[in-house]
PDB file of N, CA and C in Angstrom:
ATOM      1  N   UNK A  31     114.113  73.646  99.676  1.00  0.00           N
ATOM      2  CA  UNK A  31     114.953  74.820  99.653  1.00  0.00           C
ATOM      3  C   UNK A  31     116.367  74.440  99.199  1.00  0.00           C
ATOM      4  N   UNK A  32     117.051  75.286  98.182  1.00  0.00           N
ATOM      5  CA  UNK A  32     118.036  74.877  97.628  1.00  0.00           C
ATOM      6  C   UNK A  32     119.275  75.428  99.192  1.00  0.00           C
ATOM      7  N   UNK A  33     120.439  74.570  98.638  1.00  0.00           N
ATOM      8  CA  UNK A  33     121.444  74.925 100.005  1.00  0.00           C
ATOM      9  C   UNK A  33     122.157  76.088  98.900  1.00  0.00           C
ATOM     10  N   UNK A  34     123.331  76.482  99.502  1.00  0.00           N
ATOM     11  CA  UNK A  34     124.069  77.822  99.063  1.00  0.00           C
ATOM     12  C   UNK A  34     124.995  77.787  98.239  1.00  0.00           C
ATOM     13  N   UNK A  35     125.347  76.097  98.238  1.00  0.00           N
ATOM     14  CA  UNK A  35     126.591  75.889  97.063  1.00  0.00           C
ATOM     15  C   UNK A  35     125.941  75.296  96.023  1.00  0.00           C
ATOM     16  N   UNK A  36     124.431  75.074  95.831  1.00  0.00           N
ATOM     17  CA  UNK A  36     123.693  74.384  94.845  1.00  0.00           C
ATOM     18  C   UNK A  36     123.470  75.938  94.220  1.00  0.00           C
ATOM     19  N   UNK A  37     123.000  76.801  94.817  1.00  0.00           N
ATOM     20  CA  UNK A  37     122.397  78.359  94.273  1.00  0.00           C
ATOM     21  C   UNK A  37     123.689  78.607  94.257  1.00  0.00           C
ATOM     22  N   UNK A  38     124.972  79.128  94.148  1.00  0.00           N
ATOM     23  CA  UNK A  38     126.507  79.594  93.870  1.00  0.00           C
ATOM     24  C   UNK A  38     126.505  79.425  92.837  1.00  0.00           C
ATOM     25  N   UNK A  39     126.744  77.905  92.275  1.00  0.00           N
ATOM     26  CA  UNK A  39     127.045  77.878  91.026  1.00  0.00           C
ATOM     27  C   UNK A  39     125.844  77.729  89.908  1.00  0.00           C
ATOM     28  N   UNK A  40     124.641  78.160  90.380  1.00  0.00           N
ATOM     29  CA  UNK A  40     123.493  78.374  89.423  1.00  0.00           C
ATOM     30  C   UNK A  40     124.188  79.851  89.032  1.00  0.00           C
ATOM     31  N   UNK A  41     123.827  80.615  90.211  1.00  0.00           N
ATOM     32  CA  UNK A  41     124.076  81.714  89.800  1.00  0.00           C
ATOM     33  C   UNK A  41     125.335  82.450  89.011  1.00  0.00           C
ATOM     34  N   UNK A  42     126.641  81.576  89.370  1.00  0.00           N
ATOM     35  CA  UNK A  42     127.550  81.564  87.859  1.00  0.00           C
ATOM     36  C   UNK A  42     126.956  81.326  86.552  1.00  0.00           C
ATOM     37  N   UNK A  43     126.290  80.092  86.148  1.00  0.00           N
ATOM     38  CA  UNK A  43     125.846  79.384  85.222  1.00  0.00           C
ATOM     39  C   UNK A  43     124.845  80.708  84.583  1.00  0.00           C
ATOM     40  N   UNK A  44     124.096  80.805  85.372  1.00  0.00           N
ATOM     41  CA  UNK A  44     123.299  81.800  84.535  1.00  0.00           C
ATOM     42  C   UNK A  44     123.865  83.454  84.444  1.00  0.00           C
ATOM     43  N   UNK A  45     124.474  83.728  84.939  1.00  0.00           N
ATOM     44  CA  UNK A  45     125.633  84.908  84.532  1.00  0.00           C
ATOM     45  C   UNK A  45     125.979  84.479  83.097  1.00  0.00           C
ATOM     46  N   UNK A  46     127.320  83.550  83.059  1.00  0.00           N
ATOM     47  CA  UNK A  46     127.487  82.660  82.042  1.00  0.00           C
ATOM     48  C   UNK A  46     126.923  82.846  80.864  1.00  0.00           C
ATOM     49  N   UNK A  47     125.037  82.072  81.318  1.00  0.00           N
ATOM     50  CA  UNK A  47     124.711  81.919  79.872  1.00  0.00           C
ATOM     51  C   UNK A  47     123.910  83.822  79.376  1.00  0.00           C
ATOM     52  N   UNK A  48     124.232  84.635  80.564  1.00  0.00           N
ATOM     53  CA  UNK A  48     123.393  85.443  79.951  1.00  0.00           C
ATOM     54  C   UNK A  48     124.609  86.474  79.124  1.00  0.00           C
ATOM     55  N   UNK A  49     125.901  86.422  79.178  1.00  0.00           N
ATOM     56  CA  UNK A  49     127.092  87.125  78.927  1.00  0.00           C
ATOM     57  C   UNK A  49     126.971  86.699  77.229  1.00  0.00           C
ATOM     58  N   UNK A  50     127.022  84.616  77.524  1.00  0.00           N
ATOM     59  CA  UNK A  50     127.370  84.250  75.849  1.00  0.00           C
ATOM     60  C   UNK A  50     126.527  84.775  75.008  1.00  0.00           C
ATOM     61  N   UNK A  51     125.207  85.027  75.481  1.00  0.00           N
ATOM     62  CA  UNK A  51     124.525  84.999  74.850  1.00  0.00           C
ATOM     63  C   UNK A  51     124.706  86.645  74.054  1.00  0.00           C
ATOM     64  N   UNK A  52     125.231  86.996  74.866  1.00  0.00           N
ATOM     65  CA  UNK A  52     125.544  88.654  74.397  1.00  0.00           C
ATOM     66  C   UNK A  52     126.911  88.492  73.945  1.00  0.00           C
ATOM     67  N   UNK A  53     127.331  87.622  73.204  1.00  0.00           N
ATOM     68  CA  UNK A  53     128.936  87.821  72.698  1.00  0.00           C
ATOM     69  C   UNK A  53     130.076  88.362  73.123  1.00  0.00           C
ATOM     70  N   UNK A  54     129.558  88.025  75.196  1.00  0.00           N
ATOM     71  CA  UNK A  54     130.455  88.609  75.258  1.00  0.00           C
ATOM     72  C   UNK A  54     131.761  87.054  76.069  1.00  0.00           C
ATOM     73  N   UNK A  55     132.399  86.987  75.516  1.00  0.00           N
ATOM     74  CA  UNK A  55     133.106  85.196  75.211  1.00  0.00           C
ATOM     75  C   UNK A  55     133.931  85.439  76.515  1.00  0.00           C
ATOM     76  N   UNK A  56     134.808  86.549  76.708  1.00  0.00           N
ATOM     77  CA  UNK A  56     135.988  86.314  77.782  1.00  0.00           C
ATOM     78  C   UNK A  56     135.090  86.251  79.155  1.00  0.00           C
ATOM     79  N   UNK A  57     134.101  87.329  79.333  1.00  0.00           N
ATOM     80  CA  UNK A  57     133.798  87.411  80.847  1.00  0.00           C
ATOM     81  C   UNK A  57     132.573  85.932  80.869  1.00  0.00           C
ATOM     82  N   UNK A  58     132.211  85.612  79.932  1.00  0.00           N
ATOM     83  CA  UNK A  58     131.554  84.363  79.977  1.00  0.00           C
ATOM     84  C   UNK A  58     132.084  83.032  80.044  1.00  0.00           C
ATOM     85  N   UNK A  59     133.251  83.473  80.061  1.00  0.00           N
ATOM     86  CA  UNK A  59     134.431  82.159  79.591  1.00  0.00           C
ATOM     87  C   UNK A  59     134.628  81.951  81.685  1.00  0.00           C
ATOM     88  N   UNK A  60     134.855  83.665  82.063  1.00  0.00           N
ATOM     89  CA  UNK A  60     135.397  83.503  83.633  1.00  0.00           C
ATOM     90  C   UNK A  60     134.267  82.583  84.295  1.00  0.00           C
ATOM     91  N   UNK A  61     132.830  83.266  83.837  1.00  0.00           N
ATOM     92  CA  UNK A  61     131.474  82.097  84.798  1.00  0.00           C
ATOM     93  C   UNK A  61     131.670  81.203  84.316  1.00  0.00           C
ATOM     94  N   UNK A  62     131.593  81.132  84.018  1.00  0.00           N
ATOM     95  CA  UNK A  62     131.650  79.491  83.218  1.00  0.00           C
ATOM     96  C   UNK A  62     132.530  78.174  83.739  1.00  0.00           C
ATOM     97  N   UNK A  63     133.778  79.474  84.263  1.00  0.00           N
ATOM     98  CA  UNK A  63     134.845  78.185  84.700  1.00  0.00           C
ATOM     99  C   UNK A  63     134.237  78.799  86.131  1.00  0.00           C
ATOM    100  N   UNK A  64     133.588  79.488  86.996  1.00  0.00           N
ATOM    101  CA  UNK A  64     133.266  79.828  87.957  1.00  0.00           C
ATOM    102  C   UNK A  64     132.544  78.703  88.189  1.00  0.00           C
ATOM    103  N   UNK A  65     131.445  78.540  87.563  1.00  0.00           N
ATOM    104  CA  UNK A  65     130.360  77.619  87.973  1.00  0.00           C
ATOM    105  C   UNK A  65     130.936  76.294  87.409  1.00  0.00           C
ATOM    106  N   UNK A  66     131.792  75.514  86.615  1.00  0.00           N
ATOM    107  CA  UNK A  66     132.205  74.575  86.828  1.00  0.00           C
ATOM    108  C   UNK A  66     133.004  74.440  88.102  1.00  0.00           C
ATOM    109  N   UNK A  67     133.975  75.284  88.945  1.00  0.00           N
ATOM    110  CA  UNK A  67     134.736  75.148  89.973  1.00  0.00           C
ATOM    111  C   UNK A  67     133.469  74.796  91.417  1.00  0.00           C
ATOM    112  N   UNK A  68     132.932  75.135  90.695  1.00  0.00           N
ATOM    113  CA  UNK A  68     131.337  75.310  92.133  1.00  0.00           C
ATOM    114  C   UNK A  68     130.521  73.973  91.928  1.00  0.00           C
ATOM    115  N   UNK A  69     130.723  73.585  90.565  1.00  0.00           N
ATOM    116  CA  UNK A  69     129.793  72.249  90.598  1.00  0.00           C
ATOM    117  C   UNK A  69     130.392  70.765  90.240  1.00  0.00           C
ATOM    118  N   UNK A  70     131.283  70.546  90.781  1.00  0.00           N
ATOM    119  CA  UNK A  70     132.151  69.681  90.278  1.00  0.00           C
ATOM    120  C   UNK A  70     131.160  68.363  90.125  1.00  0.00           C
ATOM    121  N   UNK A  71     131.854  67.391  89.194  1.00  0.00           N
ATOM    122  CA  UNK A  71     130.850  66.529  88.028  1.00  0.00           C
ATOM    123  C   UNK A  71     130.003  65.744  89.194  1.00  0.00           C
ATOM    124  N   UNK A  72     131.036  65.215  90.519  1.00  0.00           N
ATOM    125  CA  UNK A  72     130.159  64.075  91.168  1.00  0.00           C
ATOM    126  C   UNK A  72     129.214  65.016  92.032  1.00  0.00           C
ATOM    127  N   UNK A  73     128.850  66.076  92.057  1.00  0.00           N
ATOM    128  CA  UNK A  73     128.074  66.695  93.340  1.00  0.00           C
ATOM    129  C   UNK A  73     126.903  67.079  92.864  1.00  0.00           C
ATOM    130  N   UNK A  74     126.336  68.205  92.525  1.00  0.00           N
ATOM    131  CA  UNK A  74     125.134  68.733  92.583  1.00  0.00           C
ATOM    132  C   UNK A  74     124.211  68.163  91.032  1.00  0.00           C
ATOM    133  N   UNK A  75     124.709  68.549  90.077  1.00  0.00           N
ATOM    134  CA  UNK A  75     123.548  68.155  88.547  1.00  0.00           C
ATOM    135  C   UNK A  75     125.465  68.016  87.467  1.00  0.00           C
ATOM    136  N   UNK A  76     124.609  66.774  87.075  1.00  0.00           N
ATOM    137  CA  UNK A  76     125.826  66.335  85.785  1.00  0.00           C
ATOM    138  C   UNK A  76     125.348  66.944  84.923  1.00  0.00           C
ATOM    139  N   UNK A  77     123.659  67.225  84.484  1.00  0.00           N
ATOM    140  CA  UNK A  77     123.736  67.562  83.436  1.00  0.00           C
ATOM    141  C   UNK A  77     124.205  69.323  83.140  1.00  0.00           C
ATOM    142  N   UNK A  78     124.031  69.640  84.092  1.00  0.00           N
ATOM    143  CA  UNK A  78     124.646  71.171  84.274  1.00  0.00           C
ATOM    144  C   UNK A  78     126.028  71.480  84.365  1.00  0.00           C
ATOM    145  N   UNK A  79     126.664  70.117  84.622  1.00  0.00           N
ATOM    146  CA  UNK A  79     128.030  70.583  84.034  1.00  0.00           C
ATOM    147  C   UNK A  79     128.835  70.188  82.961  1.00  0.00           C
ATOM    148  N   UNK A  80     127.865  69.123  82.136  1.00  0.00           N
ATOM    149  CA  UNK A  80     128.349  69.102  81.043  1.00  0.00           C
ATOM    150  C   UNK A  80     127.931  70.500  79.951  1.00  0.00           C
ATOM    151  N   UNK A  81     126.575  71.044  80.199  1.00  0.00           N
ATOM    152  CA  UNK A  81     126.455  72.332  79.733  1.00  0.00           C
ATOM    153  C   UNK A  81     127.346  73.411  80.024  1.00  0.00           C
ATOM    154  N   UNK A  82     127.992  73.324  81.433  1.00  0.00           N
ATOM    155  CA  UNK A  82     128.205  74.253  81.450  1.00  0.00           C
ATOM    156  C   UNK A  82     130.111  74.183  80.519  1.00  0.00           C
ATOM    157  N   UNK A  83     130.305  72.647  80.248  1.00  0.00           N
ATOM    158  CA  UNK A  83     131.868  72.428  80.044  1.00  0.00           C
ATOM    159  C   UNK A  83     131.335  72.749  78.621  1.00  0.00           C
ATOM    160  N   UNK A  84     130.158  72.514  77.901  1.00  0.00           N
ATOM    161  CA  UNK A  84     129.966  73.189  76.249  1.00  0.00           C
ATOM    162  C   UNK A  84     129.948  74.426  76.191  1.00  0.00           C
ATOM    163  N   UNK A  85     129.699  75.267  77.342  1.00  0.00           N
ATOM    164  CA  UNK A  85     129.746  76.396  76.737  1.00  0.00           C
ATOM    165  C   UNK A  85     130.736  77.332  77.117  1.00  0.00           C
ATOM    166  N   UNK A  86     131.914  76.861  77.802  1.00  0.00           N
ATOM    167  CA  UNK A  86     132.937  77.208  77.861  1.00  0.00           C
ATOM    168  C   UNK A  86     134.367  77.039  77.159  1.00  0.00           C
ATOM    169  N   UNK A  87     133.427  75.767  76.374  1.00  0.00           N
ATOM    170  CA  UNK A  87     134.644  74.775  75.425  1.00  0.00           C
ATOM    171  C   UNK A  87     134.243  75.770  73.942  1.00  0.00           C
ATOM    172  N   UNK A  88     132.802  76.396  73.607  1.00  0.00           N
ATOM    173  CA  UNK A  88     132.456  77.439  72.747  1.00  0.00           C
ATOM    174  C   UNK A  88     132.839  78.894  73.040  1.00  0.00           C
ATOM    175  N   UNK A  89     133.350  79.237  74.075  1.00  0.00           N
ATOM    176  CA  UNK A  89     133.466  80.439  74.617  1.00  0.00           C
ATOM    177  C   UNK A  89     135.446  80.410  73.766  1.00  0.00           C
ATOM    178  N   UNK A  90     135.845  79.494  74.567  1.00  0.00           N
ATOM    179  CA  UNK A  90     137.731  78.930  73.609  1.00  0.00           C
ATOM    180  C   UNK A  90     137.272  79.036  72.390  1.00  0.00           C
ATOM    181  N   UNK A  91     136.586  78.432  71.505  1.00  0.00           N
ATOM    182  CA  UNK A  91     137.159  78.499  70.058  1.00  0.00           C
ATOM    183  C   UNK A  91     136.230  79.719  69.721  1.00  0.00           C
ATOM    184  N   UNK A  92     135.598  80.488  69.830  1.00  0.00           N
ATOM    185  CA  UNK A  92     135.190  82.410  69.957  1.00  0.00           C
ATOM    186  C   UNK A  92     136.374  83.118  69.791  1.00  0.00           C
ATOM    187  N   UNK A  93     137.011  82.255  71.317  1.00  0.00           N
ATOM    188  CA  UNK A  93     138.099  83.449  71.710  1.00  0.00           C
ATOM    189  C   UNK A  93     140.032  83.077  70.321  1.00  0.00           C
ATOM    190  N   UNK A  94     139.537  82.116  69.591  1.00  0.00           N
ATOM    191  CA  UNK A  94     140.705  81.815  69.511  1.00  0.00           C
ATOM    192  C   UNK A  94     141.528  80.452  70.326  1.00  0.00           C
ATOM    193  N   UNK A  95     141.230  80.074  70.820  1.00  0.00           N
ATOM    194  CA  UNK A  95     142.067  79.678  72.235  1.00  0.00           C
ATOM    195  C   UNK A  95     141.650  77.985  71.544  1.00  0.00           C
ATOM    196  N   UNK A  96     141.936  77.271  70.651  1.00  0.00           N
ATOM    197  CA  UNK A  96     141.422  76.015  69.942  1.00  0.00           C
ATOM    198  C   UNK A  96     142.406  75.099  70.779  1.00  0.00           C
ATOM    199  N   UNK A  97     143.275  75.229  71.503  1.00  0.00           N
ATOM    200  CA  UNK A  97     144.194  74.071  71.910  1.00  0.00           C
ATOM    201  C   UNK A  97     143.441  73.972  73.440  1.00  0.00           C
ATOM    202  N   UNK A  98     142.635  74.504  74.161  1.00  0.00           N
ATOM    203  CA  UNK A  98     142.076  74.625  75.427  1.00  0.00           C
ATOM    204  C   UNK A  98     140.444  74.138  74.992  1.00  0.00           C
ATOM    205  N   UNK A  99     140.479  74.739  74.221  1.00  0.00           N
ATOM    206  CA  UNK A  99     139.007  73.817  73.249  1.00  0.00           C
ATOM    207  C   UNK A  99     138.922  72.745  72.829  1.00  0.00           C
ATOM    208  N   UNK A 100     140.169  72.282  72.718  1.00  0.00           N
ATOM    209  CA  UNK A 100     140.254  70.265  72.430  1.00  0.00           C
ATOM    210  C   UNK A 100     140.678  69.930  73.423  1.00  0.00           C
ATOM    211  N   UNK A 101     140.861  70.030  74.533  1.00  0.00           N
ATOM    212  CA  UNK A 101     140.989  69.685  75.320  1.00  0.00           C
ATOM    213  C   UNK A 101     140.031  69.646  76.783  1.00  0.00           C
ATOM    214  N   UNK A 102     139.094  70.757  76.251  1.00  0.00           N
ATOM    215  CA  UNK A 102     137.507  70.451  76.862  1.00  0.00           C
ATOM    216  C   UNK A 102     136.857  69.879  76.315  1.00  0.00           C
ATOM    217  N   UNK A 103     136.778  69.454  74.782  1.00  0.00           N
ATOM    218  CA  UNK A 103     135.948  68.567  73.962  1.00  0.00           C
ATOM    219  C   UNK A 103     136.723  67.356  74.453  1.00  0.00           C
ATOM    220  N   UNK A 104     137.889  66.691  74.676  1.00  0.00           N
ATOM    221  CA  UNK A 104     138.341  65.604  74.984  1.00  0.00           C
ATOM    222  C   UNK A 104     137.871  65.500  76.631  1.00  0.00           C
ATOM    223  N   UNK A 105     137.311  65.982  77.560  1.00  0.00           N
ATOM    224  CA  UNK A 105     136.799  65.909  78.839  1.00  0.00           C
ATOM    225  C   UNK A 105     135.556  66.189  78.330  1.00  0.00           C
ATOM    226  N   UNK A 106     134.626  66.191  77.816  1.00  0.00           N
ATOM    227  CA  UNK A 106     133.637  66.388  77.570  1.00  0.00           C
ATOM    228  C   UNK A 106     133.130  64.864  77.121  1.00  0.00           C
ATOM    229  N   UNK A 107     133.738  64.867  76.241  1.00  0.00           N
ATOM    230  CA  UNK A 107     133.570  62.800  75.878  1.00  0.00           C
ATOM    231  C   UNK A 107     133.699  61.765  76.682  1.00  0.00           C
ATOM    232  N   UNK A 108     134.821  62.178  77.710  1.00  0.00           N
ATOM    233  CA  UNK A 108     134.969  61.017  79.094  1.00  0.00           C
ATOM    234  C   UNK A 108     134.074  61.247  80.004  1.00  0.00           C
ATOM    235  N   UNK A 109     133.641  62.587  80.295  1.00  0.00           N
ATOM    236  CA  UNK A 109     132.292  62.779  81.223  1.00  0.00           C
ATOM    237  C   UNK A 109     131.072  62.167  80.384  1.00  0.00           C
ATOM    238  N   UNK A 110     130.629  62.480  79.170  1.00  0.00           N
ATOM    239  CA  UNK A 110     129.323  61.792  78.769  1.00  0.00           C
ATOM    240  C   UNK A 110     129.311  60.404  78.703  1.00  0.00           C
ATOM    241  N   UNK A 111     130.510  60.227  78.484  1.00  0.00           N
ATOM    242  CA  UNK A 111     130.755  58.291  78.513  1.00  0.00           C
ATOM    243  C   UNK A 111     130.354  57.972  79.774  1.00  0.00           C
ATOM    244  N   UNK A 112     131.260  58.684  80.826  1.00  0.00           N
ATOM    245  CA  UNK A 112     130.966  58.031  82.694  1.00  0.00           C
ATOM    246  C   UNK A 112     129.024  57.904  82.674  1.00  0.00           C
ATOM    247  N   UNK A 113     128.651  59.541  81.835  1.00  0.00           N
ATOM    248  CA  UNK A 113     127.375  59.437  82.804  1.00  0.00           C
ATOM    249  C   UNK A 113     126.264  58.444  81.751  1.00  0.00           C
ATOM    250  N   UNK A 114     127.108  58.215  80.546  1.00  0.00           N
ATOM    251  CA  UNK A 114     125.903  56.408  79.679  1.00  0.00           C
ATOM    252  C   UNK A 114     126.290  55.418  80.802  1.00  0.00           C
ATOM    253  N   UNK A 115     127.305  55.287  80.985  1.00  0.00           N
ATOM    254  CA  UNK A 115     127.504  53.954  81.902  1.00  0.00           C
ATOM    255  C   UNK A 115     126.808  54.252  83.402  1.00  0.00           C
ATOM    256  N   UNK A 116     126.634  55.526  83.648  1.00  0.00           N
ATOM    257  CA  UNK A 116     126.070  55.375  84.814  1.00  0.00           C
ATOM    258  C   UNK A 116     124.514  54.956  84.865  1.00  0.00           C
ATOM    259  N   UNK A 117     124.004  55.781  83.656  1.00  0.00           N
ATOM    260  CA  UNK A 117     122.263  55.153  83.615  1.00  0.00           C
ATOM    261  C   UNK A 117     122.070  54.152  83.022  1.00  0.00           C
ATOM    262  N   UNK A 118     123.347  53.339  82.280  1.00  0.00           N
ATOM    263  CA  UNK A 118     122.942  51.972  81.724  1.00  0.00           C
ATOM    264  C   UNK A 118     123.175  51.095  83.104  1.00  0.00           C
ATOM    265  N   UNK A 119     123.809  51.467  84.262  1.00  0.00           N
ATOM    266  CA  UNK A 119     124.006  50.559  85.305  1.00  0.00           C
ATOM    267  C   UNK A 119     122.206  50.530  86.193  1.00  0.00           C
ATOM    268  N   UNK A 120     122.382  51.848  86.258  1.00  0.00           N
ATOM    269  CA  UNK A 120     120.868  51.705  86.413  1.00  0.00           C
ATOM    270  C   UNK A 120     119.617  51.306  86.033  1.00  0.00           C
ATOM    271  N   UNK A 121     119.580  51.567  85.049  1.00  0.00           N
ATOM    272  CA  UNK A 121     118.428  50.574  84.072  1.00  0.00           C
ATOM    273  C   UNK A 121     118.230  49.043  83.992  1.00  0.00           C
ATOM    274  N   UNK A 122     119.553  48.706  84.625  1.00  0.00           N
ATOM    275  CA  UNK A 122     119.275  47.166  84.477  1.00  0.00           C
ATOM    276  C   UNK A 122     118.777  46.651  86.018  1.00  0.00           C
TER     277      UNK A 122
END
């Protein structure tokens, strides 16, 4: 059984992806940073919040907003870096 802050920020996430998917960029832009505030990188699924930091970093350059968009693509690169080094620590 999932706990309540694991289902919170699902249920942002999929708000989220069901808004982008309808073009609609600003109120998808709000879940988006909803369910990143709910899933912060070390807690529940990394890979769900690097999705969820792509599609909020696509939701900025939609909206215009390209200086908040390089600057989630520049946190986007230091999180995928942490999480190679984390499964190359593991693998060995």
């Amino acid at each position: 059984m999932r706990d309540r802050k694991s289902s919170d920020w699902e249920d942002w996430a999929r708000k989220a992806d069901t808004l982008h998917r309808r073009r609609r960029w600003k109120e998808a832009l709000e879940c988006f940073n909803g369910a990143l505030r709910r899933n912060p990188l070390d807690t529940v699924s990394r890979e769900a919040y690097v999705s969820d930091l792509a599609g909020k970093t696509d939701c900025l350059v939609r909206l215009g907003r390209f200086r908040e968009a390089v600057r989630c693509l520049e946190e986007l690169k230091i999180v995928r870096r942490r999480l190679r080094g984390r499964k190359a620590s593991v693998a060995r």
